[in-house]
XYZ file of C-alpha atoms in Angstrom:
784
model
C -11.119 20.378 134.133
C -12.746 17.676 131.750
C -15.537 20.072 130.874
C -13.406 22.802 129.492
C -10.669 22.300 126.840
C -7.422 24.050 127.517
C -5.536 25.579 124.639
C -2.111 26.048 125.851
C 0.971 27.723 124.098
C 4.403 26.860 125.449
C 7.009 29.433 124.457
C 10.530 28.305 124.211
C 12.751 25.387 122.861
C 14.924 24.630 125.997
C 14.769 22.035 128.648
C 11.743 23.499 130.476
C 9.782 23.810 127.217
C 10.581 20.228 126.276
C 9.553 18.915 129.755
C 6.386 20.833 130.040
C 5.108 20.478 126.500
C 5.328 16.663 126.772
C 3.774 16.652 130.279
C 0.826 19.106 129.384
C 0.196 17.247 126.110
C -0.495 14.040 128.098
C -3.367 15.645 130.077
C -7.000 14.894 128.842
C -8.771 17.816 127.091
C -5.572 19.688 126.681
C -4.165 21.013 123.299
C -0.517 22.028 123.474
C 1.222 24.218 120.854
C 4.879 25.168 120.982
C 6.150 28.580 119.915
C 9.863 28.878 119.462
C 11.433 31.735 117.773
C 15.105 30.786 117.920
C 16.853 29.901 114.695
C 15.513 26.689 113.090
C 14.187 25.040 116.262
C 10.574 24.857 115.217
C 11.517 23.221 111.951
C 13.753 20.670 113.626
C 11.383 19.961 116.470
C 8.427 19.444 114.018
C 10.516 17.171 111.807
C 11.446 14.929 114.761
C 7.774 14.728 115.870
C 6.827 13.203 112.444
C 8.582 10.164 113.434
C 7.500 9.397 116.985
C 6.206 10.949 120.167
C 8.208 12.755 122.811
C 9.416 10.839 125.766
C 9.883 12.360 129.271
C 11.622 10.205 131.935
C 10.962 11.373 135.526
C 13.467 10.184 138.275
C 11.428 9.578 141.467
C 12.762 10.097 144.967
C 12.557 6.343 145.742
C 14.977 5.646 142.902
C 12.315 4.494 140.378
C 11.464 6.228 137.085
C 8.224 7.140 135.477
C 7.912 7.650 131.571
C 5.374 9.969 129.834
C 4.944 9.751 126.029
C 3.129 12.547 124.453
C 3.602 15.379 121.923
C 2.282 18.839 121.328
C 0.009 19.198 118.365
C 2.031 21.969 116.721
C 5.557 23.365 116.839
C 5.813 26.663 114.936
C 7.705 29.980 114.878
C 4.568 31.749 113.801
C 3.059 33.720 116.821
C -0.330 34.064 115.097
C -0.620 30.372 114.420
C 0.590 29.354 117.805
C -1.842 31.617 119.633
C -5.096 30.873 117.746
C -7.868 30.302 120.137
C -5.430 29.861 123.021
C -6.386 30.863 126.504
C -3.148 30.011 128.410
C 0.398 31.059 127.387
C 3.418 29.699 129.258
C 6.701 31.589 128.933
C 9.286 28.752 129.558
C 12.211 30.778 128.146
C 15.067 32.608 129.845
C 13.995 35.968 131.366
C 16.086 37.872 128.659
C 13.647 36.299 126.036
C 10.406 37.291 127.688
C 10.452 40.702 125.960
C 10.853 39.029 122.562
C 8.071 36.660 122.884
C 5.698 39.174 124.561
C 6.273 41.598 121.750
C 5.785 38.959 119.058
C 2.469 37.935 120.681
C 0.957 41.419 121.375
C -1.451 41.375 118.358
C -2.526 37.845 119.072
C -3.034 37.458 122.805
C -6.748 37.417 123.494
C -8.171 39.472 126.180
C -8.756 37.552 129.458
C -5.914 35.171 128.791
C -3.730 33.512 131.505
C -0.060 34.334 131.149
C 2.396 32.351 133.078
C 6.070 33.006 133.745
C 7.636 29.657 134.370
C 9.831 30.814 136.003
C 8.675 34.438 135.856
C 12.012 35.761 137.352
C 11.903 38.965 139.236
C 10.282 41.859 137.472
C 8.010 39.656 135.122
C 4.926 41.572 135.949
C 6.648 44.857 135.358
C 7.487 43.704 131.787
C 4.148 42.285 131.063
C 2.274 45.504 131.816
C 4.984 47.661 130.081
C 4.642 45.642 126.834
C 0.906 44.726 126.830
C -0.255 47.962 128.306
C -4.117 48.094 128.735
C -4.401 44.489 127.588
C -2.505 43.189 130.592
C -5.294 44.543 132.972
C -7.748 42.102 131.443
C -5.332 39.011 131.850
C -4.502 36.914 134.919
C -0.702 36.817 135.491
C 1.043 33.915 137.176
C 4.706 34.058 138.058
C 6.610 31.098 139.329
C 9.543 31.423 141.615
C 11.485 28.720 139.890
C 11.177 25.899 137.196
C 9.169 23.003 138.791
C 11.849 20.553 137.622
C 15.587 20.000 137.311
C 15.662 18.681 133.702
C 17.618 18.225 130.539
C 16.630 17.185 127.174
C 18.552 14.280 125.809
C 17.617 14.593 122.206
C 16.120 17.740 120.793
C 12.399 17.474 119.976
C 12.253 13.858 121.319
C 13.438 12.826 124.717
C 14.009 14.703 128.090
C 15.140 13.575 131.514
C 13.609 15.072 134.720
C 16.345 14.521 137.466
C 14.120 15.886 140.136
C 10.622 17.302 140.666
C 10.224 19.964 143.500
C 7.815 18.875 146.257
C 6.103 22.298 145.915
C 6.527 25.588 144.062
C 5.255 28.977 144.933
C 3.493 31.184 142.438
C 1.986 34.678 142.632
C -1.386 35.450 140.932
C -1.911 39.057 139.769
C -5.416 39.938 138.650
C -8.021 37.533 137.441
C -9.408 39.201 134.381
C -12.341 37.066 133.107
C -10.392 33.971 132.778
C -13.025 31.283 133.046
C -11.362 28.795 135.387
C -9.362 29.082 138.546
C -5.861 30.006 137.237
C -3.794 28.200 139.884
C -6.061 25.119 139.644
C -5.534 25.041 135.900
C -1.779 25.100 136.163
C -1.898 22.407 138.823
C -3.911 20.191 136.518
C -1.291 20.504 133.773
C 1.463 19.655 136.205
C -0.211 16.693 137.922
C 0.313 15.790 141.517
C 3.644 17.281 141.884
C 4.956 19.849 142.523
C 2.155 21.210 144.628
C 1.549 24.847 143.497
C 1.145 27.352 146.396
C -0.120 30.771 146.038
C 1.957 33.589 147.574
C 0.344 36.497 149.291
C 1.379 38.993 146.460
C 3.576 39.397 143.518
C 6.293 41.239 145.539
C 6.735 38.339 147.781
C 7.336 36.178 144.642
C 9.802 38.672 143.360
C 11.828 38.288 146.517
C 11.510 34.391 146.333
C 13.204 34.293 143.007
C 16.160 31.958 143.411
C 18.281 34.043 141.145
C 20.315 34.492 144.305
C 21.837 31.004 143.979
C 23.737 31.107 140.708
C 25.483 34.492 141.119
C 26.306 33.929 144.704
C 27.876 30.562 144.167
C 29.765 31.921 141.070
C 30.958 34.899 143.003
C 32.040 32.902 145.947
C 33.821 30.257 143.973
C 35.511 32.351 141.218
C 36.148 35.782 142.819
C 39.711 34.752 143.809
C 40.472 32.582 140.765
C 43.948 33.017 139.602
C 43.143 32.599 135.881
C 44.744 29.156 135.561
C 42.496 26.699 133.561
C 41.152 23.629 135.319
C 41.493 20.012 134.186
C 37.717 19.488 134.596
C 34.418 21.358 135.282
C 33.827 21.709 139.041
C 30.440 20.586 140.423
C 28.100 23.456 141.040
C 25.642 22.808 143.936
C 27.203 19.404 144.962
C 30.612 21.112 145.140
C 29.569 24.313 146.799
C 32.204 25.598 149.303
C 32.115 27.690 152.557
C 32.753 30.991 150.701
C 29.858 30.578 148.378
C 27.526 29.426 151.247
C 28.471 32.465 153.294
C 27.659 34.765 150.277
C 24.279 33.073 149.951
C 23.436 33.415 153.523
C 24.400 37.092 153.526
C 22.374 37.831 150.394
C 19.519 35.835 151.869
C 19.523 37.882 155.005
C 19.367 41.205 153.011
C 16.473 39.925 151.018
C 14.520 39.007 154.216
C 15.324 42.522 155.486
C 13.704 43.952 152.322
C 10.631 41.742 152.898
C 10.488 42.922 156.552
C 10.679 46.614 155.523
C 7.984 46.073 152.808
C 5.497 44.604 155.394
C 6.406 47.352 157.761
C 5.729 50.131 155.374
C 2.729 48.313 153.571
C 1.163 46.125 156.206
C -1.358 44.581 153.560
C 1.632 43.229 151.703
C 2.420 40.148 153.846
C 5.750 38.471 153.150
C 5.529 35.276 155.112
C 6.618 33.125 152.238
C 10.062 34.832 152.092
C 12.128 32.174 153.802
C 15.839 31.373 154.225
C 17.600 29.543 151.468
C 18.056 26.595 153.797
C 14.375 26.383 154.552
C 13.464 26.851 150.924
C 15.731 23.973 149.765
C 14.392 21.601 152.432
C 10.821 22.390 151.611
C 11.264 22.090 147.882
C 13.581 18.925 147.873
C 12.826 17.218 151.263
C 12.906 13.702 150.030
C 15.979 14.232 147.773
C 18.357 15.677 150.347
C 20.323 13.141 152.247
C 21.935 15.507 154.906
C 19.869 18.361 156.274
C 22.495 19.503 158.783
C 23.112 22.970 157.295
C 22.936 24.857 153.970
C 26.282 23.417 152.632
C 25.163 19.872 153.318
C 21.799 20.418 151.831
C 23.370 21.649 148.593
C 25.989 18.957 148.528
C 23.612 16.014 149.173
C 20.707 17.070 147.037
C 20.238 14.276 144.556
C 18.210 16.573 142.238
C 21.417 18.514 141.624
C 23.559 15.508 140.992
C 26.180 16.097 138.224
C 25.239 19.819 137.562
C 28.484 21.695 137.017
C 29.751 25.220 136.682
C 29.158 26.708 133.248
C 32.581 26.449 131.552
C 34.360 26.967 128.219
C 36.888 24.436 126.837
C 40.370 25.947 126.069
C 42.324 24.945 122.946
C 44.422 22.464 125.050
C 41.270 20.758 126.422
C 41.103 22.485 129.762
C 38.309 24.505 131.249
C 37.791 28.127 132.207
C 34.557 29.679 133.646
C 31.926 30.911 131.276
C 30.986 34.189 132.798
C 28.620 34.919 129.810
C 26.271 32.064 130.761
C 22.778 32.651 131.958
C 23.971 31.951 135.567
C 25.138 35.582 135.392
C 23.702 37.027 132.218
C 20.165 36.255 133.317
C 20.180 36.052 137.017
C 21.722 39.488 137.556
C 19.523 41.803 135.322
C 16.411 39.642 135.940
C 17.093 38.715 139.535
C 19.466 40.546 141.912
C 19.116 43.862 139.985
C 15.326 43.713 140.458
C 15.682 42.826 144.143
C 18.218 45.780 144.474
C 15.659 48.086 142.863
C 13.037 47.046 145.504
C 15.627 47.653 148.247
C 16.214 51.118 146.941
C 12.578 51.992 146.874
C 12.053 50.688 150.357
C 15.247 52.154 151.767
C 17.101 48.920 152.763
C 20.985 48.795 152.353
C 22.235 45.716 150.621
C 26.092 45.729 150.807
C 26.594 42.061 149.902
C 24.080 42.126 147.011
C 25.841 45.191 145.759
C 29.118 43.413 145.817
C 27.940 40.490 143.969
C 26.230 42.672 141.344
C 29.308 44.787 140.822
C 31.553 41.585 140.386
C 29.091 39.980 138.099
C 28.420 43.107 135.933
C 32.085 43.467 135.630
C 32.401 39.938 134.210
C 29.566 40.183 131.817
C 30.643 43.718 130.600
C 27.400 45.457 131.607
C 26.622 48.344 134.056
C 23.559 48.106 136.234
C 24.799 49.380 139.594
C 26.951 52.521 139.738
C 28.264 53.353 143.169
C 25.338 52.824 145.395
C 22.654 53.580 142.712
C 21.091 51.891 139.811
C 22.038 53.548 136.525
C 19.852 56.672 136.606
C 22.937 58.777 135.770
C 23.476 56.721 132.694
C 20.007 57.241 131.375
C 20.410 61.007 132.046
C 23.683 61.081 130.232
C 22.141 59.322 127.226
C 19.875 62.275 126.668
C 22.320 65.102 127.048
C 25.853 65.615 125.827
C 28.431 65.824 128.462
C 31.512 68.009 128.071
C 34.460 67.769 130.405
C 38.012 69.007 130.788
C 40.816 66.716 131.965
C 43.717 68.679 133.277
C 47.167 67.049 132.970
C 49.380 65.022 130.779
C 50.546 62.142 133.047
C 49.454 58.540 133.717
C 46.120 59.521 135.264
C 45.275 62.037 132.583
C 45.955 59.504 129.981
C 43.908 56.797 131.506
C 40.898 58.996 132.390
C 40.749 60.848 129.065
C 40.788 57.630 127.165
C 38.261 55.982 129.437
C 35.749 58.979 129.561
C 36.105 59.514 125.824
C 34.754 55.992 125.207
C 31.384 56.743 127.045
C 28.374 57.654 124.871
C 27.501 61.206 124.467
C 30.696 62.459 126.153
C 33.153 64.965 124.824
C 36.581 65.099 126.490
C 39.156 67.820 126.143
C 42.603 67.650 127.677
C 44.267 70.764 128.983
C 48.063 70.342 129.653
C 50.261 73.207 130.396
C 53.564 71.387 130.632
C 56.218 72.020 128.019
C 55.138 70.864 124.528
C 52.909 68.011 125.752
C 49.683 69.331 124.065
C 51.516 69.568 120.785
C 53.112 66.095 120.996
C 49.698 64.426 122.228
C 47.811 66.077 119.389
C 50.346 64.875 116.776
C 50.181 61.324 118.086
C 46.297 61.449 117.873
C 46.548 62.606 114.267
C 47.968 59.210 113.474
C 45.607 56.840 115.462
C 43.382 56.506 118.634
C 44.566 55.999 122.070
C 44.625 52.353 123.416
C 43.833 51.549 127.085
C 44.633 48.089 128.320
C 43.231 47.107 131.688
C 44.619 44.093 133.618
C 41.749 42.352 135.274
C 41.891 40.477 138.598
C 41.351 37.043 136.838
C 44.535 37.493 134.757
C 42.712 38.567 131.610
C 43.056 41.998 129.974
C 40.478 44.283 128.490
C 41.309 46.818 125.816
C 39.444 49.921 124.558
C 40.175 52.523 122.049
C 39.083 56.079 122.005
C 40.337 59.683 121.724
C 39.665 62.989 123.365
C 38.233 65.571 121.017
C 40.974 68.199 121.798
C 44.326 68.400 123.411
C 45.311 71.928 124.068
C 47.455 74.181 126.199
C 44.806 76.985 125.867
C 42.581 77.148 129.018
C 39.869 79.182 127.055
C 39.637 76.712 124.294
C 39.615 73.685 126.672
C 36.688 75.039 128.888
C 34.470 76.519 126.104
C 30.849 75.394 127.118
C 32.307 73.041 129.769
C 31.188 73.063 133.361
C 33.072 69.924 134.607
C 36.823 69.986 135.164
C 38.920 67.056 136.416
C 42.235 67.759 137.976
C 44.377 64.694 137.174
C 47.736 66.409 137.821
C 50.218 66.145 140.965
C 48.967 68.325 143.796
C 51.719 70.792 143.303
C 50.275 71.640 139.831
C 46.696 72.323 141.078
C 47.504 76.016 141.786
C 48.880 76.507 138.290
C 45.854 74.981 136.639
C 43.318 76.667 138.911
C 44.839 80.071 138.322
C 44.981 79.576 134.599
C 41.233 78.665 134.596
C 39.965 81.528 136.814
C 38.463 83.570 133.991
C 36.955 80.467 132.344
C 35.475 78.373 135.092
C 31.799 79.182 135.116
C 29.547 79.432 138.236
C 27.953 76.243 139.292
C 30.787 74.084 137.907
C 31.856 70.615 138.988
C 35.560 70.730 140.135
C 37.032 67.260 140.764
C 40.414 66.423 142.338
C 41.315 62.951 141.096
C 43.122 62.502 143.554
C 42.929 65.794 145.317
C 45.509 65.096 148.060
C 45.025 66.804 151.390
C 44.053 70.439 151.514
C 42.386 70.614 147.941
C 39.395 72.427 149.142
C 41.362 75.005 150.966
C 43.255 75.738 147.729
C 40.194 75.910 145.607
C 38.493 78.291 147.787
C 41.605 80.424 148.112
C 42.164 80.773 144.422
C 38.486 80.827 143.074
C 37.282 82.920 146.114
C 33.470 83.660 145.883
C 33.178 81.635 142.622
C 34.114 78.442 144.527
C 30.998 78.815 146.774
C 28.666 78.083 143.781
C 30.690 75.099 142.613
C 30.529 71.527 143.674
C 33.901 70.228 144.777
C 34.718 66.510 144.686
C 37.861 65.161 146.405
C 39.087 61.629 145.692
C 41.253 59.991 148.340
C 43.398 58.317 145.686
C 43.730 57.771 142.045
C 41.251 54.991 140.975
C 43.940 53.007 139.031
C 47.554 51.953 139.268
C 48.432 53.085 135.730
C 51.410 53.737 133.515
C 51.881 55.423 130.045
C 53.547 53.047 127.631
C 53.601 55.458 124.713
C 52.929 59.223 125.301
C 49.614 60.192 123.734
C 48.659 56.822 122.532
C 49.129 53.777 124.885
C 48.425 53.517 128.663
C 48.197 50.405 130.810
C 46.133 49.971 133.938
C 48.056 47.437 136.068
C 45.307 47.378 138.673
C 42.065 48.934 139.553
C 41.005 49.525 143.124
C 37.800 47.645 144.208
C 36.389 50.918 145.757
C 37.394 54.417 146.372
C 36.028 57.219 148.531
C 35.257 60.773 147.528
C 33.871 63.731 149.326
C 31.269 66.244 147.907
C 30.998 69.808 149.164
C 29.234 73.133 147.968
C 27.172 73.780 144.947
C 23.591 72.723 144.056
C 23.768 71.855 140.377
C 25.936 68.795 140.732
C 25.817 68.045 144.463
C 23.241 65.328 144.277
C 24.452 63.427 141.228
C 28.158 64.168 140.967
C 29.351 60.737 142.103
C 26.775 58.931 139.882
C 28.034 60.916 136.929
C 31.665 60.240 137.683
C 30.968 56.565 138.272
C 29.447 56.343 134.866
C 32.468 57.996 133.384
C 35.091 55.603 135.010
C 32.920 52.443 134.701
C 32.008 49.672 137.131
C 35.286 49.621 139.061
C 36.351 51.059 141.378
C 33.023 51.559 143.148
C 32.807 55.263 144.409
C 31.393 55.560 147.838
C 30.744 59.011 149.434
C 32.714 60.146 152.457
C 30.899 61.657 155.452
C 32.736 64.973 154.925
C 35.742 66.602 153.253
C 37.947 66.281 156.433
C 37.503 62.496 156.298
C 38.861 62.497 152.773
C 41.666 64.810 153.688
C 42.820 62.304 156.379
C 42.268 59.290 153.962
C 44.762 60.697 151.504
C 47.300 57.998 151.081
C 50.307 60.417 151.394
C 50.703 58.267 154.624
C 52.183 55.465 152.504
C 54.959 57.016 150.461
C 56.939 59.102 152.920
C 56.948 56.452 155.627
C 58.165 53.818 153.227
C 60.859 56.044 151.814
C 61.904 57.053 155.381
C 62.000 53.483 156.574
C 63.969 52.182 153.612
C 66.502 55.106 153.093
C 67.029 56.850 156.430
C 70.058 54.655 157.244
C 71.307 54.415 153.535
C 75.127 54.685 153.256
C 75.066 56.683 149.978
C 76.414 53.751 147.948
C 74.415 53.409 144.615
C 72.472 50.187 144.114
C 72.560 47.817 141.203
C 68.807 48.112 140.382
C 65.709 50.127 141.596
C 64.319 48.250 144.667
C 60.612 47.171 144.658
C 58.486 49.768 146.572
C 55.356 48.018 147.929
C 56.161 44.466 146.968
C 59.593 44.829 148.664
C 58.460 46.689 151.788
C 60.469 45.859 154.944
C 59.582 45.764 158.576
C 61.085 49.123 159.460
C 58.896 50.920 156.830
C 55.801 48.983 158.015
C 56.462 50.057 161.583
C 56.681 53.689 160.651
C 53.625 53.398 158.491
C 51.596 51.912 161.247
C 52.740 54.592 163.664
C 51.701 57.367 161.258
C 48.426 55.593 160.795
C 47.771 55.597 164.574
C 48.387 59.253 164.761
C 46.022 60.049 161.901
C 43.321 57.982 163.515
C 43.947 60.031 166.706
C 43.348 63.233 164.818
C 40.121 61.784 163.345
C 38.895 60.778 166.755
C 39.661 64.219 168.200
C 37.804 66.075 165.390
C 34.703 63.844 166.075
C 35.012 64.511 169.783
C 34.987 68.226 169.169
C 32.413 68.140 166.360
C 30.093 65.021 166.725
C 28.459 65.913 163.391
C 31.913 65.264 161.735
C 31.900 61.469 161.753
C 35.082 59.672 160.493
C 34.341 55.925 160.336
C 36.324 55.664 157.113
C 39.675 56.335 158.817
C 40.881 52.772 159.357
C 44.267 51.002 159.624
C 46.351 50.825 156.366
C 45.794 47.007 156.248
C 41.987 47.357 156.291
C 42.259 50.071 153.605
C 44.388 47.981 151.357
C 42.035 44.859 151.665
C 39.041 46.964 151.027
C 40.445 48.556 147.858
C 42.482 45.530 146.433
C 40.621 42.577 148.006
C 40.903 40.375 144.826
C 44.397 41.323 144.059
C 45.957 40.627 147.417
C 47.162 37.059 147.791
C 48.091 36.949 151.506
C 46.032 39.296 153.880
C 47.803 38.160 157.069
C 49.156 41.484 157.960
C 50.146 44.886 156.474
C 53.518 43.603 155.185
C 52.004 40.584 153.405
C 49.169 42.750 152.078
C 51.701 45.006 150.507
C 54.121 42.375 149.274
C 51.463 40.231 147.581
C 49.268 42.895 146.043
C 49.222 42.270 142.302
C 47.929 45.742 141.779
C 51.529 46.983 142.989
C 53.446 44.442 140.877
C 56.647 45.930 139.594
C 56.376 49.341 141.096
C 59.918 50.399 142.362
C 61.333 53.255 144.424
C 61.806 56.504 142.572
C 65.472 56.449 141.473
C 67.962 58.320 139.428
C 70.542 56.573 137.246
C 74.080 57.295 137.849
C 76.846 57.796 135.202
C 77.989 54.297 135.748
C 74.587 52.691 135.272
C 73.720 52.257 138.902
C 70.899 53.925 140.890
C 70.436 56.300 143.734
C 67.129 57.403 145.422
C 65.378 60.348 143.858
C 64.212 62.365 147.042
C 62.822 65.046 144.796
C 60.251 62.669 143.358
C 56.588 63.145 144.145
C 56.650 60.310 146.712
C 58.340 63.002 148.930
C 57.975 66.228 147.062
C 54.106 66.003 146.866
C 53.173 63.827 149.760
C 54.921 65.914 152.340
C 53.528 69.514 151.532
C 50.220 68.199 150.246
C 49.785 65.433 152.642
C 51.622 64.964 155.987
C 52.041 68.680 156.615
C 48.269 69.141 156.094
C 47.604 66.430 158.591
C 50.119 68.077 160.903
C 48.193 71.340 160.499
C 44.817 69.576 161.425
C 46.553 67.970 164.464
C 47.651 71.503 165.670
C 44.164 72.817 165.315
C 42.554 70.060 167.323
C 45.513 69.597 169.797
C 46.820 65.985 168.922
C 50.535 65.277 169.411
C 52.073 63.536 166.302
C 55.826 62.573 167.150
C 56.152 60.039 164.276
C 54.637 62.245 161.661
C 56.886 64.998 162.920
C 60.023 62.610 162.549
C 59.050 61.748 159.002
C 58.402 65.303 157.934
C 61.724 66.465 159.401
C 63.658 63.816 157.616
C 61.860 64.394 154.321
C 62.044 68.235 154.438
C 65.808 67.826 154.890
C 66.026 65.688 151.666
C 63.971 68.334 149.800
C 65.898 71.273 151.130
C 62.716 72.752 152.486
C 61.567 73.903 155.925
C 58.005 73.390 156.961
C 58.321 72.150 160.621
C 60.431 73.970 163.050
C 60.649 72.231 166.350
C 57.132 71.670 167.453
C 55.555 74.346 165.163
C 54.493 74.730 161.611
C 56.492 77.984 161.179
C 59.007 77.133 158.562
C 59.975 79.509 155.794
C 58.417 77.279 153.209
C 54.976 76.806 154.700
C 53.429 78.966 152.096
C 54.254 76.304 149.458
C 52.199 73.751 151.327
C 48.356 73.366 151.803
C 48.446 73.418 155.547
C 45.124 74.843 156.787
C 47.051 77.605 158.668
C 48.372 78.951 155.385
C 44.955 79.757 154.180
C 43.694 81.180 157.474
C 42.118 78.226 159.096
C 43.220 78.180 162.650
C 40.221 76.731 164.636
C 37.744 74.007 164.397
C 35.104 76.581 163.613
C 37.136 77.815 160.575
C 37.166 74.311 159.189
C 33.403 74.065 159.427
C 33.105 76.947 156.944
C 33.455 74.359 154.067
C 30.369 72.335 153.720
């Protein structure tokens, strides 16, 4: 290296830039210039260098220290001055700043340069080629999997401490251009003896080696169940890693190795031998600094290079600590790490459920949207380019929540159609005064508020649907027929019709009312409302007490929306809940949680003595053993119906039909404190806090149950009666469902079930399949 002078630019003003600019400046025949674009860093650093050299102190594995004194020849914020005659540029800045530095240097980077991302983070090469275009083809591009040192500057522009130097570090080399010297050897020369730079087989291997998996996985494992109470001190990060975090890392790790295997399988020339487990990676990189190599947890906890590193925290006014979810541990390692890895998984067809879970949790905490359902945000980009118009039917809790939420999305026009009484007039009058306010209670105890307004609230179906091809039914199931009939002349062919929730039998009713027009439409049915929500002030304020973690929806019919319907809806409702597609519409019919309300009501009130109570009893949080027993029995009968349908039609798979406890944990996993059994899951679910039985107030201020409330009046004819109809078609006995229906229909003054048959006088007011002419399994298959 002595025969050729290296002209090096170090981009950045942080820990890595301090360490490397001092180290590289100490090498013979090397001129180092620092380019820092942030604030007044260049001025402050240059001023400090006028007094004395920089000092880097390296802590060695034997306990000794080594000191290096040296300084860059220039620190500037002028890209032209920094890059004059340079032949190597190191990007030692966070990944989010790569774009800024690359764009500032575009006019000044000479052809045939060596560009080094240190670390490159996942996707570095994509960004270089995107910004530099043809010039990138002449350059050699090196991307490091990680920063070679664990380091912190002690005094800006002067002293830095290197707590640990990795034993080796992997780097990919893409292209060679006409760079005069060996690129890897040039970088090794600047580092010195350690770490040893090893070249990976290809750049994709390096993308998968990016240890951006560590920070988000540890943060997710440690904080996902945090109760929001500030801590007395900052917890240790790696040295304090717990079992939950380790399990997440190992699962993410396994998914990444599966991506690597699939790439090698589809592209045999792309070898991925360097993609190793987190445990093996740590031992290889820190073999002399780890005291206990028993397992991944001990490797983290006893790594001296990680001593004292703590979770990113913010100090509260009273001197305590709360996690800083806006730190680079999430803000960088998600968009420039796991999201890139997830993109590769999509390209090569690998499922990544744990990576998806980590991304969804993290993006929620940094208020970004990268992953929508099971897809990266293609739908968002599509929506940015064309205006979306949709109708929200209803005037209740769900309609208030969704109309406010959807109205806040870019390029989205929301119109509300409410046919009840004078709701449209009252809502419009309130909107003339000010916007709607939606307050969302997050699982960590914080709240998020947004303000927006629909463009129109009306009781005129024609005005609501003008130029609209998307209609959401956010009304109780008993009102679906009224809204569908009012919209018959105005719903266009190829529309998207969404029941949110649909309740059981929604598709039967849509096809019955819209007839041939329904065949061209895409029909989406949600198993449940995505939120537990309540109007606080009609037309103005609504509160979301809890958001489900995930929610299933079925998609049938149509061509225009069939492929992207769920992506589009996910973009409208935001990151949570995550929408996953059910296998078929019958699965969603049986997932309808009308199995909850009637059994709980039956179990609680069937032996009631008629004496009014002092206050409304808690519904889910106060559930008793008797109600849980009925709920479990109904659950078992519904699963028996699902199994029989699959037996008769193997193509109609029903893996989503699971016990109520599993459903609750899946949908409210971060809001349930005690997951021991179904009763504790109900009683300790924060998403259900404060929900009471539907009650009527007596003249003397006491309370009696309201058996005409939707908990019975809707969930029997549009829930359990539909299940009973499906059971009849496939020949499954349902004695407990029958018992609940019989008790409930008595309280309603209705008759659906007579003896063992669905032959009651009020069957035509239900959505039982038999009402619409579906009597055989073949009839059910007509809806696809």
